[in-house]
CSV table of C-alpha atoms in Angstrom, one decimal:
chain,number,residue,atom,x,y,z
A,8,MET,CA,-15.2,-25.9,-5.5
A,9,LYS,CA,-12.1,-25.4,-3.5
A,10,ARG,CA,-10.3,-28.5,-4.7
A,11,ILE,CA,-8.2,-28.2,-7.9
A,12,THR,CA,-5.6,-30.3,-9.6
A,13,THR,CA,-1.9,-30.0,-9.0
A,14,ALA,CA,-1.5,-29.0,-12.7
A,15,LEU,CA,-3.3,-25.8,-12.0
A,16,LEU,CA,-1.5,-25.0,-8.7
A,17,ALA,CA,1.7,-23.4,-10.1
A,18,ALA,CA,-0.3,-21.2,-12.5
A,19,LEU,CA,-2.6,-20.0,-9.6
A,20,ILE,CA,0.2,-19.1,-7.2
A,21,LEU,CA,2.1,-17.3,-10.0
A,22,ALA,CA,-1.0,-15.4,-11.0
A,23,SER,CA,-1.7,-14.6,-7.3
A,24,LEU,CA,1.8,-13.2,-6.8
A,25,ALA,CA,1.7,-11.3,-10.1
A,26,SER,CA,-1.6,-9.6,-9.0
A,27,CYS,CA,0.1,-8.4,-5.8
A,28,GLY,CA,2.8,-6.8,-8.0
A,29,ASP,CA,0.1,-5.0,-10.0
A,30,THR,CA,-0.9,-3.1,-6.9
A,31,GLY,CA,2.4,-1.2,-6.8
A,32,SER,CA,4.9,-3.8,-5.9
A,33,SER,CA,8.5,-2.9,-5.3
A,34,ALA,CA,11.5,-4.5,-6.9
A,35,ALA,CA,12.0,-6.2,-3.6
A,36,GLU,CA,8.5,-7.7,-3.8
A,37,THR,CA,9.1,-8.9,-7.3
A,38,GLU,CA,12.4,-10.6,-6.3
A,39,THR,CA,10.8,-12.1,-3.2
A,40,SER,CA,7.9,-13.4,-5.3
A,41,ALA,CA,10.4,-15.1,-7.7
A,42,ASN,CA,12.3,-16.6,-4.9
A,43,THR,CA,9.4,-18.0,-2.9
A,44,ALA,CA,7.4,-19.9,-5.5
A,45,SER,CA,5.7,-23.0,-4.4
A,46,PRO,CA,7.9,-26.1,-4.0
A,47,SER,CA,5.5,-27.8,-6.4
A,48,GLU,CA,7.2,-25.7,-9.2
A,49,GLU,CA,10.7,-26.9,-8.2
A,50,THR,CA,10.2,-30.6,-7.9
A,51,ALA,CA,14.0,-31.2,-7.6
A,52,ALA,CA,14.3,-29.0,-4.6
A,53,PRO,CA,14.3,-30.7,-1.2
A,54,SER,CA,11.2,-30.2,1.0
A,55,LEU,CA,10.5,-30.5,4.7
A,56,LEU,CA,7.8,-33.0,3.6
A,57,ASP,CA,10.3,-35.4,2.2
A,58,ASP,CA,11.2,-37.0,5.5
A,59,LEU,CA,7.5,-37.6,6.3
A,60,GLY,CA,7.2,-40.0,3.4
A,61,GLU,CA,4.1,-40.8,1.4
A,62,ARG,CA,0.7,-41.4,2.8
A,63,ASP,CA,-2.8,-41.8,1.4
A,64,LEU,CA,-5.3,-40.4,3.8
A,65,GLY,CA,-8.2,-41.9,1.9
A,66,GLY,CA,-10.2,-38.7,1.5
A,67,MET,CA,-10.1,-37.9,5.2
A,68,VAL,CA,-11.6,-34.5,6.2
A,69,TYR,CA,-9.4,-32.5,8.6
A,70,THR,CA,-11.2,-29.5,10.1
A,71,ILE,CA,-9.6,-26.5,11.7
A,72,PHE,CA,-11.6,-24.5,14.2
A,73,ASP,CA,-10.5,-20.8,14.1
A,74,CYS,CA,-11.7,-19.4,17.4
A,75,ASN,CA,-11.1,-15.9,16.5
A,76,ALA,CA,-12.6,-12.6,17.5
A,77,HIS,CA,-10.4,-10.6,15.2
A,78,SER,CA,-10.3,-12.6,12.0
A,79,ALA,CA,-9.8,-9.5,9.8
A,80,ILE,CA,-6.7,-8.5,11.7
A,81,GLN,CA,-5.3,-12.0,12.6
A,82,ALA,CA,-6.0,-13.9,9.4
A,83,ASN,CA,-5.4,-17.6,9.8
A,84,ILE,CA,-7.7,-19.3,7.3
A,85,PRO,CA,-8.2,-18.9,3.5
A,86,GLY,CA,-11.4,-18.3,1.6
A,87,GLU,CA,-12.7,-20.6,-1.1
A,88,GLU,CA,-10.8,-18.9,-3.9
A,89,MET,CA,-7.6,-17.2,-4.8
A,90,ASN,CA,-8.3,-13.4,-4.6
A,91,GLY,CA,-4.9,-11.7,-4.9
A,92,GLU,CA,-4.6,-11.2,-1.1
A,93,VAL,CA,-1.2,-12.7,-0.3
A,94,ILE,CA,-2.1,-14.4,3.0
A,95,ASN,CA,-5.3,-15.9,1.6
A,96,ASP,CA,-3.6,-17.2,-1.5
A,97,ALA,CA,-0.6,-18.6,0.4
A,98,LEU,CA,-2.8,-20.5,2.8
A,99,LEU,CA,-5.0,-21.7,0.0
A,100,THR,CA,-2.0,-22.8,-2.0
A,101,ARG,CA,-0.8,-24.8,1.0
A,102,ASP,CA,-4.1,-26.5,1.5
A,103,LEU,CA,-4.6,-27.4,-2.1
A,104,PHE,CA,-1.1,-28.9,-2.4
A,105,LEU,CA,-1.5,-31.0,0.8
A,106,GLU,CA,-5.0,-32.1,-0.2
A,107,GLU,CA,-3.7,-33.3,-3.6
A,108,LYS,CA,-0.6,-34.9,-2.2
A,109,TYR,CA,-2.2,-36.8,0.6
A,110,ASN,CA,-5.7,-37.4,-0.7
A,111,CYS,CA,-7.5,-35.4,2.1
A,112,ASP,CA,-9.7,-32.4,2.5
A,113,ILE,CA,-8.8,-29.4,4.8
A,114,ALA,CA,-11.9,-27.6,6.0
A,115,TYR,CA,-12.6,-24.7,8.4
A,116,ILE,CA,-15.0,-23.5,11.0
A,117,GLN,CA,-14.7,-19.9,12.3
A,118,GLN,CA,-16.5,-18.8,15.5
A,119,ASN,CA,-15.4,-17.0,18.6
A,120,ASP,CA,-16.5,-19.6,21.1
A,121,ILE,CA,-13.9,-21.5,23.1
A,122,ASN,CA,-16.7,-23.4,24.9
A,123,LYS,CA,-17.2,-25.4,21.7
A,124,LEU,CA,-14.0,-27.2,22.6
A,125,ARG,CA,-15.2,-28.2,26.0
A,126,SER,CA,-18.6,-29.3,24.6
A,127,MET,CA,-17.1,-31.4,21.8
A,128,VAL,CA,-14.6,-33.2,23.9
A,129,SER,CA,-17.1,-33.9,26.7
A,130,ALA,CA,-19.4,-35.4,24.2
A,131,GLY,CA,-16.6,-37.5,22.7
A,132,ASP,CA,-17.2,-36.0,19.2
A,133,ASP,CA,-14.7,-35.6,16.4
A,134,GLU,CA,-16.1,-32.6,14.7
A,135,TRP,CA,-12.7,-30.9,14.2
A,136,GLN,CA,-9.1,-31.8,14.7
A,137,MET,CA,-7.2,-28.5,15.4
A,138,ILE,CA,-8.1,-25.3,17.2
A,139,ILE,CA,-6.5,-21.9,16.7
A,140,ALA,CA,-7.2,-19.6,19.6
A,141,THR,CA,-5.6,-17.2,22.1
A,142,MET,CA,-3.2,-18.7,24.6
A,143,VAL,CA,-5.1,-17.0,27.4
A,144,SER,CA,-8.2,-19.0,26.4
A,145,LEU,CA,-6.3,-22.3,25.8
A,146,ASN,CA,-4.5,-22.2,29.2
A,147,SER,CA,-7.6,-23.3,31.2
A,148,GLN,CA,-8.6,-25.8,28.5
A,149,ALA,CA,-5.1,-27.5,28.9
A,150,THR,CA,-5.4,-27.8,32.7
A,151,ALA,CA,-9.0,-29.1,32.5
A,152,GLY,CA,-7.9,-32.0,30.2
A,153,TYR,CA,-9.6,-30.9,27.0
A,154,LEU,CA,-6.4,-30.7,24.9
A,155,ALA,CA,-4.2,-33.4,23.5
A,156,ASP,CA,-0.6,-33.7,24.5
A,157,MET,CA,1.2,-32.6,21.3
A,158,CYS,CA,4.4,-34.3,22.3
A,159,ALA,CA,2.7,-37.6,22.4
A,160,MET,CA,1.0,-37.3,19.0
A,161,PRO,CA,2.3,-39.6,16.3
A,162,TYR,CA,4.5,-37.8,13.8
A,163,LEU,CA,4.7,-34.4,15.6
A,164,GLU,CA,8.3,-33.2,16.1
A,165,MET,CA,7.7,-30.3,18.5
A,166,ASP,CA,11.4,-29.5,19.0
A,167,GLN,CA,11.8,-28.6,15.3
A,168,ASN,CA,11.8,-25.0,14.0
A,169,TRP,CA,8.6,-25.4,12.1
A,170,TRP,CA,7.0,-25.4,15.6
A,171,ASN,CA,8.1,-22.8,18.2
A,172,PRO,CA,11.4,-24.1,19.8
A,173,LEU,CA,11.3,-21.7,22.8
A,174,MET,CA,7.7,-22.7,23.6
A,175,TYR,CA,8.9,-26.3,23.5
A,176,LYS,CA,11.6,-25.4,26.0
A,177,ASN,CA,9.5,-23.2,28.3
A,178,MET,CA,5.9,-24.6,28.1
A,179,ARG,CA,6.6,-28.3,28.4
A,180,LEU,CA,6.1,-30.1,31.7
A,181,HIS,CA,6.0,-33.8,32.4
A,182,GLU,CA,7.2,-34.1,28.8
A,183,ALA,CA,3.8,-32.7,27.8
A,184,MET,CA,2.7,-29.6,26.0
A,185,TYR,CA,-0.8,-28.6,25.0
A,186,PHE,CA,-0.4,-25.5,22.7
A,187,THR,CA,2.3,-23.8,20.7
A,188,SER,CA,2.7,-21.5,17.8
A,189,SER,CA,3.5,-22.2,14.1
A,190,ASP,CA,3.4,-20.7,10.7
A,191,ILE,CA,0.1,-22.7,10.3
A,192,ALA,CA,-1.5,-19.6,11.8
A,193,PRO,CA,0.2,-16.5,10.4
A,194,GLY,CA,-1.5,-14.2,12.8
A,195,VAL,CA,1.3,-15.1,15.2
A,196,TYR,CA,3.7,-12.9,13.1
A,197,LYS,CA,2.0,-9.9,14.8
A,198,MET,CA,2.3,-11.0,18.4
A,199,PRO,CA,6.0,-10.4,19.3
A,200,GLY,CA,6.5,-7.4,21.6
A,201,CYS,CA,8.7,-4.6,20.2
A,202,LEU,CA,9.6,-0.9,20.2
A,203,PHE,CA,8.7,1.6,17.5
A,204,LEU,CA,11.1,4.5,17.0
A,205,ASN,CA,9.8,7.7,15.4
A,206,LEU,CA,12.4,8.5,12.8
A,207,LYS,CA,11.3,12.1,12.4
A,208,LEU,CA,12.2,12.7,16.1
A,209,TYR,CA,15.3,10.6,15.8
A,210,THR,CA,16.5,12.9,13.1
A,211,ASP,CA,15.4,16.0,14.8
A,212,TYR,CA,17.3,15.2,17.9
A,213,ASP,CA,20.4,14.5,15.8
A,214,TYR,CA,21.7,11.4,17.6
A,215,ASP,CA,25.4,10.7,16.7
A,216,PHE,CA,25.0,7.0,16.1
A,217,ASP,CA,23.1,4.5,13.9
A,218,ILE,CA,20.6,2.8,16.1
A,219,PHE,CA,19.8,0.2,13.5
A,220,GLN,CA,23.4,-0.8,13.3
A,221,SER,CA,23.5,-0.9,17.1
A,222,VAL,CA,20.7,-3.5,17.0
A,223,ILE,CA,22.4,-5.6,14.3
A,224,ASP,CA,25.7,-5.5,16.3
A,225,GLY,CA,23.9,-6.7,19.4
A,226,LYS,CA,24.6,-3.4,21.3
A,227,TRP,CA,21.0,-2.2,21.7
A,228,THR,CA,20.6,-2.2,25.5
A,229,VAL,CA,18.5,-0.8,28.3
A,230,ASP,CA,21.2,1.8,29.1
A,231,GLN,CA,21.2,3.0,25.5
A,232,LEU,CA,17.4,3.4,25.6
A,233,ARG,CA,17.8,5.3,28.9
A,234,THR,CA,20.5,7.6,27.4
A,235,MET,CA,18.4,8.4,24.4
A,236,THR,CA,15.3,9.3,26.3
A,237,LYS,CA,16.7,10.9,29.4
A,238,ASP,CA,15.1,14.2,30.3
A,239,MET,CA,12.8,14.1,27.2
A,240,ASP,CA,9.5,13.8,29.0
A,241,ASN,CA,7.7,17.2,29.0
A,242,ASP,CA,4.4,18.2,30.7
A,243,LEU,CA,3.5,20.5,27.8
A,244,ASN,CA,0.3,21.9,29.3
A,245,MET,CA,1.8,22.0,32.8
A,246,ASP,CA,-1.1,20.3,34.6
A,247,ASN,CA,1.2,18.1,36.7
A,248,SER,CA,0.0,14.9,35.1
A,249,TRP,CA,1.0,12.8,32.1
A,250,ASN,CA,-1.6,12.6,29.4
A,251,VAL,CA,-1.9,11.0,25.9
A,252,ASP,CA,-3.5,14.1,24.4
A,253,ASP,CA,-1.2,16.8,25.6
A,254,ASP,CA,2.3,15.8,26.7
A,255,PHE,CA,5.6,14.6,25.1
A,256,PHE,CA,7.6,11.5,26.0
A,257,GLY,CA,10.9,9.9,25.3
A,258,PHE,CA,9.6,6.4,26.0
A,259,ALA,CA,5.8,5.7,26.1
A,260,MET,CA,3.8,2.5,26.8
A,261,GLN,CA,0.3,1.7,27.7
A,262,LYS,CA,-0.9,2.6,31.2
A,263,ASP,CA,-0.3,0.0,34.0
A,264,SER,CA,0.2,-2.7,31.4
A,265,THR,CA,1.3,-6.3,32.3
A,266,GLU,CA,2.2,-6.7,28.7
A,267,ALA,CA,4.5,-3.7,28.7
A,268,VAL,CA,6.2,-5.1,31.8
A,269,GLN,CA,6.7,-8.5,30.2
A,270,ILE,CA,8.0,-7.0,26.9
A,271,LEU,CA,10.7,-4.9,28.6
A,272,LEU,CA,11.7,-7.5,31.3
A,273,THR,CA,11.7,-10.4,28.8
A,274,GLY,CA,13.8,-8.4,26.4
A,275,ALA,CA,16.4,-7.9,29.2
A,276,GLY,CA,16.6,-11.7,29.8
A,277,VAL,CA,14.2,-12.1,32.7
A,278,GLN,CA,12.6,-15.5,33.1
A,279,PHE,CA,9.5,-15.3,35.2
A,280,SER,CA,9.5,-19.0,36.0
A,281,HIS,CA,11.8,-21.9,35.6
A,282,ILE,CA,11.2,-25.6,34.9
A,283,ASN,CA,13.5,-27.9,37.0
A,284,ASP,CA,16.0,-30.3,35.4
A,285,ALA,CA,13.6,-33.3,35.9
A,286,GLY,CA,10.9,-31.4,33.9
A,287,ASP,CA,8.3,-32.2,36.5
A,288,ASN,CA,8.1,-28.9,38.5
A,289,ILE,CA,8.1,-25.1,38.2
A,290,THR,CA,9.6,-22.4,40.4
A,291,CYS,CA,8.7,-18.8,40.4
A,292,ASP,CA,10.8,-17.0,42.9
A,293,LEU,CA,12.0,-13.7,41.4
A,294,LEU,CA,13.6,-12.6,44.7
A,295,SER,CA,16.1,-15.5,44.5
A,296,ASP,CA,17.0,-14.6,40.9
A,297,SER,CA,19.7,-11.9,41.1
A,298,HIS,CA,19.5,-11.1,37.4
A,299,ALA,CA,15.7,-10.6,37.6
A,300,VAL,CA,16.0,-8.3,40.7
A,301,ALA,CA,18.7,-6.3,39.0
A,302,VAL,CA,16.6,-5.8,35.9
A,303,ILE,CA,13.4,-4.9,37.8
A,304,GLU,CA,15.2,-2.4,39.9
A,305,GLY,CA,17.2,-1.1,36.9
A,306,THR,CA,14.3,-0.5,34.7
A,307,ALA,CA,11.8,1.1,37.1
A,308,ASP,CA,12.8,4.6,36.1
A,309,LEU,CA,11.7,3.8,32.5
A,310,PHE,CA,8.0,3.1,33.4
A,311,LYS,CA,5.6,6.0,33.6
A,312,THR,CA,1.8,6.0,34.0
A,313,ILE,CA,0.4,8.0,31.1
A,314,ASN,CA,-3.3,8.7,31.4
A,315,LEU,CA,-5.8,8.1,28.5
A,316,GLY,CA,-7.1,11.1,26.7
A,317,ALA,CA,-10.6,12.4,26.0
A,318,ASN,CA,-11.4,9.4,23.8
A,319,ASN,CA,-10.7,7.0,26.7
A,320,ASP,CA,-9.3,4.6,24.2
A,321,ILE,CA,-6.3,2.4,24.9
A,322,ASN,CA,-5.3,2.7,21.3
A,323,ASP,CA,-4.8,6.5,21.7
A,324,PHE,CA,-1.2,5.6,22.7
A,325,SER,CA,-0.5,4.6,19.1
A,326,ASN,CA,-3.2,6.6,17.2
A,327,ILE,CA,-2.7,9.9,18.9
A,328,LEU,CA,0.5,10.0,21.0
A,329,PHE,CA,2.9,8.2,18.7
A,330,GLN,CA,1.4,9.2,15.4
A,331,GLY,CA,1.3,12.8,16.7
A,332,ASP,CA,5.1,12.8,16.9
A,333,ARG,CA,5.0,13.2,20.7
A,334,ALA,CA,6.9,10.1,21.7
A,335,LEU,CA,10.4,9.1,20.5
A,336,PHE,CA,9.7,5.4,21.4
A,337,PHE,CA,6.4,3.5,21.8
A,338,MET,CA,6.4,0.0,23.2
A,339,HIS,CA,3.7,-2.5,22.1
A,340,LYS,CA,3.5,-5.5,19.9
A,341,LEU,CA,4.0,-5.8,16.1
A,342,GLU,CA,0.3,-5.8,15.5
A,343,SER,CA,0.3,-2.0,16.0
A,344,ALA,CA,2.3,-1.7,12.7
A,345,ALA,CA,-0.5,-3.3,10.7
A,346,VAL,CA,-3.5,-2.1,12.6
A,347,HIS,CA,-2.7,1.4,14.1
A,348,LEU,CA,0.3,2.8,12.2
A,349,ARG,CA,-0.5,2.1,8.6
A,350,ASP,CA,-1.5,5.8,8.0
A,351,MET,CA,1.2,7.4,10.2
A,352,GLU,CA,2.7,10.3,8.3
A,353,SER,CA,6.2,10.2,10.0
A,354,ASP,CA,8.3,7.2,9.3
A,355,TYR,CA,9.2,4.8,12.1
A,356,LEU,CA,11.6,1.9,12.7
A,357,ILE,CA,10.7,-1.4,14.4
A,358,LEU,CA,13.2,-2.5,17.1
A,359,PRO,CA,13.4,-5.4,19.5
A,360,ALA,CA,13.1,-4.7,23.2
A,361,PRO,CA,16.6,-3.9,24.3
A,362,LYS,CA,19.0,-6.3,25.9
A,363,TRP,CA,20.0,-5.8,29.6
A,364,ASP,CA,23.7,-5.4,28.5
A,365,GLU,CA,25.9,-6.4,25.6
A,366,LYS,CA,26.9,-9.7,27.3
A,367,GLN,CA,23.4,-11.0,26.8
A,368,GLU,CA,23.6,-13.6,24.1
A,369,SER,CA,20.3,-12.9,22.3
A,370,TYR,CA,17.4,-10.5,22.0
A,371,TYR,CA,14.1,-11.9,23.3
A,372,SER,CA,10.7,-10.8,22.2
A,373,PHE,CA,7.8,-11.5,24.6
A,374,LEU,CA,5.1,-13.4,22.7
A,375,SER,CA,1.7,-11.9,23.5
A,376,PRO,CA,-0.8,-14.6,24.5
A,377,TRP,CA,-3.8,-12.4,23.4
A,378,GLY,CA,-3.7,-13.1,19.7
A,379,SER,CA,-6.0,-15.7,18.2
A,380,CYS,CA,-3.1,-17.5,16.6
A,381,PHE,CA,-2.0,-20.4,18.8
A,382,ILE,CA,-2.2,-24.1,17.8
A,383,ALA,CA,-3.8,-26.8,19.9
A,384,LEU,CA,-5.4,-30.2,19.3
A,385,PRO,CA,-8.6,-31.4,21.0
A,386,GLN,CA,-8.2,-34.4,23.4
A,387,THR,CA,-10.3,-36.5,21.0
A,388,VAL,CA,-7.5,-36.7,18.4
A,389,THR,CA,-5.0,-38.3,20.8
A,390,GLY,CA,-3.1,-41.2,19.2
A,391,ASN,CA,-4.6,-40.8,15.8
A,392,GLU,CA,-1.8,-41.3,13.3
A,393,ASP,CA,-3.5,-39.8,10.3
A,394,TYR,CA,-4.4,-36.6,12.2
A,395,GLY,CA,-0.8,-36.5,13.6
A,396,PHE,CA,0.6,-36.9,10.1
A,397,LEU,CA,-1.4,-34.1,8.5
A,398,THR,CA,-0.8,-31.8,11.5
A,399,GLU,CA,2.9,-32.2,11.0
A,400,ALA,CA,2.6,-31.8,7.3
A,401,LEU,CA,0.7,-28.5,7.8
A,402,ALA,CA,3.4,-27.2,10.1
A,403,ARG,CA,6.3,-28.2,7.8
A,404,TYR,CA,4.7,-26.9,4.6
A,405,SER,CA,3.6,-23.7,6.2
A,406,ARG,CA,7.2,-23.0,7.2
A,407,GLU,CA,8.2,-23.5,3.5
A,408,VAL,CA,5.3,-21.8,1.7
A,409,VAL,CA,3.4,-19.5,4.1
A,410,ARG,CA,6.2,-17.8,5.9
A,411,PRO,CA,8.3,-16.7,2.8
A,412,VAL,CA,5.2,-15.5,1.0
A,413,ALA,CA,2.8,-14.1,3.6
A,414,TYR,CA,5.5,-12.9,6.0
A,415,ASP,CA,7.8,-11.4,3.4
A,416,LEU,CA,5.3,-9.7,1.2
A,417,VAL,CA,2.7,-8.6,3.7
A,418,TYR,CA,4.3,-8.2,7.0
A,419,LYS,CA,7.7,-7.1,5.9
A,420,GLU,CA,7.1,-5.1,2.7
A,421,LYS,CA,3.8,-3.4,3.7
A,422,ASP,CA,3.7,-3.1,7.5
A,423,SER,CA,7.3,-2.1,8.0
A,424,ARG,CA,8.4,1.1,6.4
A,425,ASP,CA,11.9,0.1,5.1
A,426,GLU,CA,14.2,-2.9,4.7
A,427,ARG,CA,15.8,-2.2,8.1
A,428,SER,CA,12.6,-2.9,10.0
A,429,ALA,CA,12.1,-6.0,7.8
A,430,GLU,CA,15.5,-7.3,9.0
A,431,VAL,CA,14.5,-6.6,12.6
A,432,LEU,CA,11.3,-8.6,12.1
A,433,ASP,CA,13.4,-11.7,11.4
A,434,ILE,CA,15.2,-11.1,14.7
A,435,LEU,CA,11.9,-10.8,16.6
A,436,LEU,CA,10.3,-13.9,15.2
A,437,ASP,CA,13.4,-16.0,15.9
A,438,CYS,CA,13.5,-15.2,19.6
A,439,THR,CA,9.9,-15.2,20.8
A,440,TYR,CA,9.5,-16.1,24.4
A,441,ILE,CA,6.8,-16.9,27.0
A,442,ASP,CA,6.9,-19.1,30.1
A,443,PHE,CA,4.4,-20.5,32.6
A,444,ALA,CA,4.4,-17.6,35.0
A,445,SER,CA,4.0,-14.9,32.4
A,446,LEU,CA,1.0,-16.8,31.0
A,447,TYR,CA,-0.7,-18.1,34.2
A,448,ASN,CA,0.1,-15.2,36.4
A,449,PHE,CA,0.8,-17.4,39.5
A,450,GLY,CA,-0.4,-15.6,42.6
A,451,SER,CA,-0.9,-12.4,40.6
A,452,VAL,CA,2.9,-12.0,40.2
A,453,ASN,CA,2.5,-10.0,37.0
A,454,ASN,CA,0.2,-7.6,38.7
A,455,THR,CA,2.7,-7.2,41.5
A,456,LEU,CA,5.3,-6.3,39.0
A,457,VAL,CA,3.0,-3.6,37.5
A,458,ASP,CA,2.7,-2.1,41.0
A,459,VAL,CA,6.5,-2.2,41.5
A,460,LEU,CA,7.4,-0.7,38.1
A,461,TYR,CA,4.5,1.8,37.6
A,462,LYS,CA,3.6,2.7,41.1
A,463,ASP,CA,7.0,2.4,43.0
A,464,ALA,CA,5.6,-0.4,45.3
A,465,PRO,CA,8.4,-2.3,47.1
A,466,LEU,CA,9.5,-5.5,45.2
A,467,ALA,CA,10.5,-7.6,48.2
A,468,SER,CA,7.4,-7.2,50.3
A,469,GLY,CA,5.1,-7.5,47.3
A,470,ILE,CA,6.6,-10.8,46.2
A,471,GLU,CA,6.9,-12.2,49.8
A,472,LYS,CA,3.3,-11.4,50.6
A,473,ASN,CA,2.1,-13.4,47.6
A,474,GLN,CA,4.8,-16.2,47.6
A,475,SER,CA,2.5,-18.8,49.2
A,476,GLN,CA,-0.2,-18.1,46.7
A,477,ILE,CA,2.3,-18.3,43.9
A,478,ASN,CA,3.5,-21.7,45.2
A,479,ASN,CA,0.0,-23.0,45.6
A,480,ALA,CA,-1.0,-22.0,42.1
A,481,ILE,CA,2.1,-23.7,40.7
A,482,ALA,CA,1.3,-26.9,42.6
A,483,ASP,CA,-2.2,-26.9,41.1
A,484,LEU,CA,-0.8,-26.4,37.6
A,485,VAL,CA,1.9,-29.0,37.9
A,486,GLU,CA,-0.7,-31.6,39.0
A,487,ALA,CA,-3.3,-30.6,36.3
A,488,TRP,CA,-0.6,-30.6,33.5
A,489,LYS,CA,0.0,-34.3,33.9
A,490,PRO,CA,-1.0,-36.2,30.7
A,491,ILE,CA,-4.2,-38.2,30.8
A,492,GLU,CA,-3.4,-41.9,31.2
């Protein structure tokens, strides 16, 4: 049985955290464990749940559908029992506490089939109340009317930091939004774009400054990246082509990748689209944005088409090139730290994408829409106060319990090699960014940027040629995004 009493809850989470320490935990892990105990152990401490008030949900079953092709990598749901795995135990602790507090049952279905959403809503069924999926699969479900407007749901406070504030700002139209990210699904911690710095090469090249301190001081810029990597690319086998298996690079990224383009341009403060002041229309006109044009033209020299090797595997960029100490920097998303770089012999440092210049107020990390870790509600829950209440409680309590435990102990202590990377991860998660154009690719604008940056295609003619298609795609989205009356 999954349900237990609150009296056992404190003992279980302490045992769980202790078992993590038994596997070789550091002093930092021990201190983190002590400081992130469940709020149930410190009844006097204020909780984000306090403002929600008390509610008896009468034994209601709330089912979460984890539409996930990579559940072992992007773990979003717990098993039936505590097992010493930090993510599992943090999520289960959350569920057990909320079940006991509000008299409800939190259940799960896991299957990689987004069509189940369409079928359920079309039939008017109420089989499950939340879906966790990729943004690229949820985008068409939103415009087809199968998702609930989260801004209109009772109790949901989408502008608060237990939801994603930047998504609230950039993915809300007609005062409606249909998906977001939250600590409810901790797989999202792996989705921000970033750079990995090979510390062996950094030491070998004897740079005369502390790059980590440069990041903390807000001085990590495109120009600094360019200066560090200038003239480093080397065609080692002299075959007049750039290859994963053979050559050396100052700055490497996946071949002809829209995601790489979005990571670097977003980091430099480019907004691919803008919502008007009235909140009822979108513009995507990069040519009229002087900053966007300057960044695109000013970063073109950093992009290079690097061919796949003999394995013909996209992951060779991390598994062979970067791990083989043949790239000073590698640009991808944080997931590479957990999936591809766990066994890397040389140490590395995680860095945000560089700012355009020091005047830029913040770093920005492009939030990859390909992870199965984004939150949406089916249209069938619209207006249901009990469902809205528990959804908000899940978001608030996940912020309090899941992030400090799962994020600190797993993602920071294990996937990052030192406390400097751990501090950078905090920066990355606090500035995740995505907008309508970078997700919906109006008129293939993202593909146009790939051609410009990787293949030296002209920017102006490429955008102008597709501007009518871009505008038509926007008009279709703006109409389809209107909430169902």
